[in-house]
Short mmCIF file of C-alpha atoms and ligand atoms in Angstrom, two decimals:
data_model
loop_
_atom_site.label_atom_id
_atom_site.label_comp_id
_atom_site.label_asym_id
_atom_site.label_seq_id
_atom_site.Cartn_x
_atom_site.Cartn_y
_atom_site.Cartn_z
CA UNK A 1 29.35 0.50 14.46
CA UNK A 2 26.65 2.11 12.45
CA UNK A 3 24.45 -0.17 10.33
CA UNK A 4 24.54 -0.57 6.53
CA UNK A 5 22.00 1.79 4.92
CA UNK A 6 18.76 0.46 3.68
CA UNK A 7 18.27 1.37 -0.05
CA UNK A 8 14.78 2.66 -0.59
CA UNK A 9 13.62 3.18 -4.24
CA UNK A 10 10.58 5.43 -4.58
CA UNK A 11 8.74 6.12 -7.89
CA UNK A 12 6.58 9.20 -8.35
CA UNK A 13 9.18 10.86 -6.09
CA UNK A 14 8.11 14.43 -7.15
CA UNK A 15 4.49 13.73 -6.63
CA UNK A 16 2.10 14.62 -3.79
CA UNK A 17 2.46 11.50 -1.70
CA UNK A 18 6.19 11.52 -1.90
CA UNK A 19 6.30 15.15 -0.67
CA UNK A 20 5.03 13.77 2.65
CA UNK A 21 6.78 10.40 2.50
CA UNK A 22 10.32 10.99 1.71
CA UNK A 23 10.92 13.25 4.78
CA UNK A 24 9.40 10.58 7.03
CA UNK A 25 11.62 7.92 5.64
CA UNK A 26 14.71 10.09 5.99
CA UNK A 27 13.74 11.07 9.59
CA UNK A 28 13.71 7.37 10.70
CA UNK A 29 9.95 6.92 10.90
CA UNK A 30 9.95 3.87 8.58
CA UNK A 31 12.93 1.88 9.43
CA UNK A 32 13.82 3.18 12.94
CA UNK A 33 15.83 5.92 14.59
CA UNK A 34 19.24 4.19 14.17
CA UNK A 35 18.83 2.80 10.60
CA UNK A 36 20.54 4.89 7.90
CA UNK A 37 18.86 4.98 4.55
CA UNK A 38 19.78 5.93 0.83
CA UNK A 39 16.91 7.29 -1.26
CA UNK A 40 16.71 6.31 -4.92
CA UNK A 41 14.20 8.68 -6.41
CA UNK A 42 12.70 7.80 -9.65
CA UNK A 43 10.53 10.08 -11.89
CA UNK A 44 9.34 10.21 -15.44
CA UNK A 45 11.67 11.46 -18.18
CA UNK A 46 10.31 15.01 -18.48
CA UNK A 47 12.04 18.16 -17.70
CA UNK A 48 9.35 19.52 -15.42
CA UNK A 49 9.21 16.27 -13.30
CA UNK A 50 12.94 16.06 -12.95
CA UNK A 51 13.29 19.75 -12.02
CA UNK A 52 10.63 19.23 -9.34
CA UNK A 53 12.48 16.30 -8.12
CA UNK A 54 15.62 18.37 -7.82
CA UNK A 55 13.68 20.81 -5.72
CA UNK A 56 12.51 18.01 -3.33
CA UNK A 57 16.13 16.78 -3.08
CA UNK A 58 17.25 20.21 -2.06
CA UNK A 59 14.75 20.36 0.67
CA UNK A 60 15.81 16.94 1.96
CA UNK A 61 19.41 18.32 1.99
CA UNK A 62 18.13 21.19 3.92
CA UNK A 63 16.69 19.05 6.61
CA UNK A 64 20.16 17.77 7.49
CA UNK A 65 18.67 14.42 8.50
CA UNK A 66 21.55 12.42 10.17
CA UNK A 67 20.19 9.14 8.88
CA UNK A 68 20.08 10.14 5.22
CA UNK A 69 23.25 8.86 3.75
CA UNK A 70 22.74 9.59 0.01
CA UNK A 71 20.30 10.20 -2.67
CA UNK A 72 20.00 9.15 -6.43
CA UNK A 73 17.90 11.17 -8.61
CA UNK A 74 16.96 9.41 -11.87
CA UNK A 75 14.45 8.89 -14.73
CA UNK A 76 15.99 5.49 -15.50
CA UNK A 77 14.46 2.67 -13.47
CA UNK A 78 17.37 0.45 -13.97
CA UNK A 79 19.49 3.02 -11.98
CA UNK A 80 16.73 3.79 -9.58
CA UNK A 81 15.97 0.13 -8.55
CA UNK A 82 19.63 -0.93 -8.43
CA UNK A 83 20.30 -2.95 -5.27
CA UNK A 84 17.11 -1.54 -3.74
CA UNK A 85 16.08 -3.37 -0.56
CA UNK A 86 12.60 -1.71 -0.58
CA UNK A 87 10.90 -0.47 -3.84
CA UNK A 88 7.92 1.81 -3.00
CA UNK A 89 5.82 2.13 -6.17
CA UNK A 90 3.89 5.29 -5.79
CA UNK A 91 3.98 6.67 -9.22
CA UNK A 92 1.16 5.80 -11.56
CA UNK A 93 -0.85 7.38 -14.33
CA UNK A 94 -3.85 9.18 -12.79
CA UNK A 95 -7.37 8.62 -14.30
CA UNK A 96 -8.18 11.48 -16.70
CA UNK A 97 -11.65 12.93 -17.33
CA UNK A 98 -13.75 10.54 -19.25
CA UNK A 99 -11.13 7.76 -19.08
CA UNK A 100 -12.56 4.34 -18.81
CA UNK A 101 -11.29 2.10 -15.81
CA UNK A 102 -10.20 -0.51 -18.43
CA UNK A 103 -7.87 2.11 -20.09
CA UNK A 104 -6.46 3.17 -16.82
CA UNK A 105 -5.69 -0.50 -16.06
CA UNK A 106 -3.90 -1.03 -19.36
CA UNK A 107 -1.94 2.30 -19.12
CA UNK A 108 -0.81 1.51 -15.66
CA UNK A 109 -0.32 -2.14 -16.60
CA UNK A 110 2.48 -1.13 -18.95
CA UNK A 111 4.30 0.90 -16.15
CA UNK A 112 4.17 -1.97 -13.63
CA UNK A 113 5.07 -4.66 -16.14
CA UNK A 114 8.35 -2.74 -16.96
CA UNK A 115 8.97 -1.96 -13.27
CA UNK A 116 8.39 -5.43 -12.06
CA UNK A 117 10.79 -6.80 -14.62
CA UNK A 118 13.42 -4.31 -13.75
CA UNK A 119 13.17 -4.80 -10.05
CA UNK A 120 13.52 -8.49 -10.50
CA UNK A 121 16.71 -7.97 -12.54
CA UNK A 122 18.52 -5.30 -10.50
CA UNK A 123 17.18 -5.03 -6.98
CA UNK A 124 18.82 -6.58 -3.88
CA UNK A 125 18.44 -10.32 -3.14
CA UNK A 126 16.27 -9.39 -0.07
CA UNK A 127 14.12 -7.00 -2.24
CA UNK A 128 10.60 -6.20 -1.02
CA UNK A 129 8.03 -4.16 -2.99
CA UNK A 130 5.10 -2.11 -1.74
CA UNK A 131 2.54 -0.77 -4.38
CA UNK A 132 0.53 2.41 -3.79
CA UNK A 133 -0.15 3.70 -7.31
CA UNK A 134 -3.73 2.71 -8.22
CA UNK A 135 -5.19 0.34 -9.03
CA UNK A 136 -2.75 -0.73 -6.40
CA UNK A 137 -3.74 -4.49 -6.12
CA UNK A 138 -3.88 -5.19 -9.76
CA UNK A 139 -0.66 -3.21 -10.41
CA UNK A 140 1.05 -5.22 -7.76
CA UNK A 141 -0.10 -8.53 -9.39
CA UNK A 142 1.15 -7.23 -12.68
CA UNK A 143 4.56 -6.39 -11.28
CA UNK A 144 4.83 -9.64 -9.44
CA UNK A 145 3.92 -11.58 -12.61
CA UNK A 146 7.14 -10.29 -14.32
CA UNK A 147 9.43 -11.69 -11.55
CA UNK A 148 11.51 -14.87 -12.12
CA UNK A 149 13.98 -14.40 -9.26
CA UNK A 150 11.78 -12.76 -6.62
CA UNK A 151 8.90 -14.76 -5.29
CA UNK A 152 5.30 -13.46 -5.16
CA UNK A 153 5.31 -12.86 -1.49
CA UNK A 154 7.90 -10.08 -1.93
CA UNK A 155 5.23 -8.06 -3.69
CA UNK A 156 2.52 -6.33 -1.38
CA UNK A 157 0.05 -3.67 -2.08
CA UNK A 158 -1.21 -1.09 0.42
CA UNK A 159 -4.59 -1.21 2.11
CA UNK A 160 -3.25 0.27 5.35
CA UNK A 161 -4.92 3.68 4.66
CA UNK A 162 -8.26 1.92 4.64
CA UNK A 163 -7.31 0.17 7.89
CA UNK A 164 -6.32 3.46 9.56
CA UNK A 165 -9.52 5.08 8.24
CA UNK A 166 -11.65 2.20 9.71
CA UNK A 167 -9.85 2.41 13.12
CA UNK A 168 -10.45 6.20 13.32
CA UNK A 169 -14.15 5.85 12.48
CA UNK A 170 -14.77 3.11 15.12
CA UNK A 171 -12.96 5.12 17.85
CA UNK A 172 -15.03 8.20 16.87
CA UNK A 173 -18.32 6.34 16.95
CA UNK A 174 -17.58 4.75 20.35
CA UNK A 175 -16.17 7.98 21.68
CA UNK A 176 -12.96 6.32 22.80
CA UNK A 177 -9.22 6.95 22.24
CA UNK A 178 -8.09 5.41 18.94
CA UNK A 179 -5.66 3.25 20.67
CA UNK A 180 -8.59 1.25 22.24
CA UNK A 181 -9.46 -0.07 18.83
CA UNK A 182 -7.75 -3.32 17.65
CA UNK A 183 -8.09 -6.06 15.06
CA UNK A 184 -9.90 -4.19 12.33
CA UNK A 185 -8.64 -5.71 9.08
CA UNK A 186 -9.37 -4.78 5.48
CA UNK A 187 -10.18 -7.55 3.00
CA UNK A 188 -10.04 -7.26 -0.78
CA UNK A 189 -9.37 -4.39 -3.27
CA UNK A 190 -8.15 -0.93 -2.36
CA UNK A 191 -11.42 0.45 -3.76
CA UNK A 192 -14.81 1.35 -2.53
CA UNK A 193 -15.60 -2.50 -2.66
CA UNK A 194 -13.09 -3.34 0.10
CA UNK A 195 -14.51 -4.64 3.33
CA UNK A 196 -13.59 -3.55 6.78
CA UNK A 197 -14.37 -6.71 8.67
CA UNK A 198 -15.88 -5.12 11.95
CA UNK A 199 -17.00 -8.42 13.44
CA UNK A 200 -13.52 -9.18 14.68
CA UNK A 201 -12.61 -5.80 15.83
CA UNK A 202 -12.31 -4.95 19.41
CA UNK A 203 -12.72 -1.70 21.44
CA UNK A 204 -11.14 -1.83 24.90
CA UNK A 205 -10.79 -5.54 24.62
CA UNK A 206 -14.56 -6.09 23.84
CA UNK A 207 -16.11 -6.98 20.58
CA UNK A 208 -16.63 -3.62 18.60
CA UNK A 209 -20.15 -4.86 17.60
CA UNK A 210 -21.26 -4.98 21.21
CA UNK A 211 -19.56 -1.63 22.15
CA UNK A 212 -21.07 0.18 19.20
CA UNK A 213 -24.40 -1.66 19.57
CA UNK A 214 -25.64 -0.53 16.17
CA UNK A 215 -25.27 -3.19 13.47
CA UNK A 216 -27.04 -1.13 10.79
CA UNK A 217 -24.38 1.62 11.28
CA UNK A 218 -21.62 -0.88 10.99
CA UNK A 219 -23.09 -2.53 7.85
CA UNK A 220 -24.12 0.76 6.21
CA UNK A 221 -22.50 4.20 7.05
CA UNK A 222 -19.24 2.62 8.59
CA UNK A 223 -18.41 0.47 5.55
CA UNK A 224 -19.58 3.25 3.24
CA UNK A 225 -17.60 5.98 5.01
CA UNK A 226 -14.30 3.89 4.87
CA UNK A 227 -14.82 2.88 1.30
CA UNK A 228 -15.50 6.34 0.02
CA UNK A 229 -13.18 8.31 2.15
CA UNK A 230 -10.76 8.93 -0.75
CA UNK A 231 -13.66 10.57 -2.78
CA UNK A 232 -14.78 12.61 0.30
CA UNK A 233 -11.20 13.98 0.72
CA UNK A 234 -10.94 14.92 -2.97
CA UNK A 235 -14.38 16.68 -2.70
CA UNK A 236 -13.15 18.69 0.37
CA UNK A 237 -9.56 19.33 -0.48
CA UNK A 238 -9.69 19.41 -4.24
CA UNK A 239 -6.82 17.01 -4.23
CA UNK A 240 -6.51 13.27 -3.31
CA UNK A 241 -5.21 12.06 -0.04
CA UNK A 242 -1.55 12.52 0.28
CA UNK A 243 -0.23 12.98 3.81
CA UNK A 244 -2.42 10.22 5.12
CA UNK A 245 -1.48 7.95 2.32
CA UNK A 246 2.27 8.58 2.97
CA UNK A 247 1.59 7.93 6.59
CA UNK A 248 -0.13 4.64 5.81
CA UNK A 249 2.87 3.51 3.67
CA UNK A 250 5.21 4.27 6.68
CA UNK A 251 2.93 2.16 8.74
CA UNK A 252 2.83 -0.61 6.07
CA UNK A 253 6.58 -0.93 5.69
CA UNK A 254 7.37 -0.38 9.34
CA UNK A 255 5.02 -3.17 10.47
CA UNK A 256 6.35 -5.50 7.78
CA UNK A 257 9.80 -4.85 9.25
CA UNK A 258 8.71 -5.51 12.85
CA UNK A 259 8.21 -9.12 13.85
CA UNK A 260 4.99 -9.81 15.66
CA UNK A 261 2.88 -7.04 14.13
CA UNK A 262 -0.58 -7.84 12.90
CA UNK A 263 -1.91 -5.70 10.14
CA UNK A 264 -3.75 -5.58 6.88
CA UNK A 265 -1.72 -6.07 3.64
CA UNK A 266 -2.80 -6.91 0.16
CA UNK A 267 -0.95 -10.17 -0.77
CA UNK A 268 -1.36 -12.89 -3.29
CA UNK A 269 -4.51 -14.66 -2.06
CA UNK A 270 -3.65 -18.24 -2.83
CA UNK A 271 -7.35 -18.86 -2.33
CA UNK A 272 -7.55 -17.65 1.23
CA UNK A 273 -10.85 -16.28 2.49
CA UNK A 274 -12.56 -17.49 -0.76
CA UNK A 275 -10.53 -15.05 -3.09
CA UNK A 276 -9.49 -16.11 -6.53
CA UNK A 277 -6.07 -17.69 -6.05
CA UNK A 278 -4.19 -15.29 -8.40
CA UNK A 279 -5.45 -11.85 -7.21
CA UNK A 280 -3.87 -9.59 -4.68
CA UNK A 281 -6.34 -9.11 -1.91
CA UNK A 282 -6.14 -7.29 1.50
CA UNK A 283 -6.20 -9.62 4.52
CA UNK A 284 -4.69 -9.81 7.96
CA UNK A 285 -0.98 -10.81 8.20
CA UNK A 286 1.47 -11.38 11.00
CA UNK A 287 5.04 -10.20 10.41
CA UNK A 288 7.36 -13.16 11.15
CA UNK A 289 10.90 -11.87 10.30
CA UNK A 290 11.80 -8.44 8.95
CA UNK A 291 10.07 -8.27 5.52
CA UNK A 292 8.32 -11.64 5.77
CA UNK A 293 4.81 -12.50 7.09
CA UNK A 294 2.26 -15.24 7.31
CA UNK A 295 -1.45 -14.71 6.51
CA UNK A 296 -3.66 -15.07 9.52
CA UNK A 297 -6.39 -17.52 8.42
CA UNK A 298 -9.56 -18.72 9.99
CA UNK A 299 -11.40 -15.54 10.88
CA UNK A 300 -15.07 -16.77 10.51
CA UNK A 301 -17.30 -14.72 8.11
CA UNK A 302 -21.02 -14.39 8.44
CA UNK A 303 -23.30 -14.22 5.35
CA UNK A 304 -23.08 -10.39 5.27
CA UNK A 305 -19.32 -10.55 5.23
CA UNK A 306 -19.24 -13.31 2.69
CA UNK A 307 -21.31 -11.21 0.25
CA UNK A 308 -18.90 -8.33 0.72
CA UNK A 309 -15.95 -10.52 0.10
CA UNK A 310 -17.53 -11.99 -3.02
CA UNK A 311 -18.15 -8.52 -4.36
CA UNK A 312 -14.60 -7.18 -3.82
CA UNK A 313 -13.25 -10.50 -5.23
CA UNK A 314 -15.41 -10.13 -8.32
CA UNK A 315 -13.94 -6.65 -9.01
CA UNK A 316 -10.36 -8.04 -8.60
CA UNK A 317 -11.25 -10.85 -11.02
CA UNK A 318 -12.51 -8.43 -13.48
CA UNK A 319 -9.44 -6.28 -13.12
CA UNK A 320 -7.31 -9.36 -13.70
CA UNK A 321 -9.34 -10.29 -16.86
CA UNK A 322 -8.78 -6.77 -18.23
CA UNK A 323 -5.04 -7.05 -18.06
CA UNK A 324 -4.78 -10.78 -18.71
CA UNK A 325 -2.59 -10.25 -21.85
CA UNK A 326 0.12 -8.56 -19.68
CA UNK A 327 0.47 -11.37 -17.22
P1 NAX B 1 0.90 12.69 -8.08
O1 NAX B 1 0.17 12.73 -9.54
O2 NAX B 1 0.89 13.91 -7.28
O3 NAX B 1 2.22 12.07 -8.27
C1 NAX B 1 2.48 10.90 -9.06
C2 NAX B 1 3.90 11.05 -9.57
O4 NAX B 1 4.30 9.91 -10.17
C3 NAX B 1 4.13 12.26 -10.60
O5 NAX B 1 5.11 13.01 -10.19
C4 NAX B 1 4.47 11.46 -11.83
O6 NAX B 1 5.28 12.15 -12.67
C5 NAX B 1 5.09 10.21 -11.27
N1 NAX B 1 5.06 9.03 -12.28
C6 NAX B 1 4.12 8.63 -13.08
N2 NAX B 1 4.45 7.51 -13.74
C7 NAX B 1 5.75 7.19 -13.30
C8 NAX B 1 6.59 6.25 -13.67
N3 NAX B 1 6.34 5.25 -14.57
N4 NAX B 1 7.83 6.20 -13.00
C9 NAX B 1 8.18 7.03 -12.10
N5 NAX B 1 7.22 8.14 -11.73
C10 NAX B 1 5.98 8.13 -12.32
O7 NAX B 1 -0.02 11.52 -7.38
P2 NAX B 1 -0.04 11.10 -5.85
O8 NAX B 1 -1.18 11.89 -5.11
O9 NAX B 1 1.32 11.13 -5.24
O10 NAX B 1 -0.60 9.59 -5.87
C11 NAX B 1 0.19 8.68 -6.45
C12 NAX B 1 -0.60 7.27 -6.64
O11 NAX B 1 -1.19 6.88 -5.36
C13 NAX B 1 -1.86 7.50 -7.49
O12 NAX B 1 -1.99 6.46 -8.37
C14 NAX B 1 -2.98 7.37 -6.46
O13 NAX B 1 -4.17 6.94 -7.08
C15 NAX B 1 -2.47 6.42 -5.50
N6 NAX B 1 -3.16 6.45 -4.14
C16 NAX B 1 -3.14 5.20 -3.57
C17 NAX B 1 -3.69 5.07 -2.24
C18 NAX B 1 -3.78 3.77 -1.59
O14 NAX B 1 -4.18 3.65 -0.39
N7 NAX B 1 -3.24 2.57 -2.21
C19 NAX B 1 -4.26 6.18 -1.56
C20 NAX B 1 -3.67 7.57 -2.04
C21 NAX B 1 -3.52 7.65 -3.48
O15 NAX B 1 -4.86 7.98 -4.05
#
């Protein structure tokens, strides 16, 4: 007997990231090769966006994906999030020229306040939320703050792109296959302040610090390359990361649905690793049952790591203060 479809709501469904993401979900990359899905695609109420969304839906039809059991196209979040098992919050207002970060936080805050409330009202009982739209950690905190029914652990933000970037950079530097690199986790904000904690990473089962043998590179160019990779891609491509972001979201959700997986996720810190208790910060988690996880605690931090964690925490605390009236 075939499984009940998973309902996946996606905001920003006519945007760049979704143009890579939706086809991967429908092909089975996110929930597995025998798991049917229904895509609930949400866009802004403008003709141009809804027309573009229709085009994307036509292409999804034209792929004849056996697992895609239905699509909902809507500009009404109450329809889009109805009974959703997963809500992928990709859509957000981009930072315009000359726009202050505080204004961006506030404008996006309004979007995520509304969406958090509606998801809490209409999504499925087992609802899970993954936030990609920037500033992702703070948007996730805002959405979670609106929920009365769904607990805070249901709301996660994506730092997996940063983890994947860090893994690739370590493999390149060591001249080994990517699969040799393990246990590289991202702490803090999805922004240039985030910290890829290289001390605990391994390459071929040995400490990455020993294999690489260049602490200055790890502390300097490595952290900087990972932190500023998004800007480097914009400079090269003229557009922000899209396919790699979609791929990271596939990894984020798939690993949260796969018991035993250990990976970086931004979650409510509850004071772990010295973060302010109420911010959403990247840290290592282990998936326990599909959709649930426990934070892996106890990785020791040297003074350098502590100073990096303090800086990224400071940024998260400032972002929280900028939207305090919305929480
Ligand atoms: P696009 O501008 O191509 O697409 C965004 C789409 O969202 C647009 O179609 C827009 O109409 C829609 N949208 C805006 N507000 C909405 C709302 N309230 N409800 C529904 N739809 C809405 O951006 P794209 O390149 O797809 O990036 C999307 C977001 O991901 C941006 O905020 C971006 O900064 C963020 N990113 C986050 C990353 C991460 O690792 N967390 C990495 C990649 C990316 O930069």
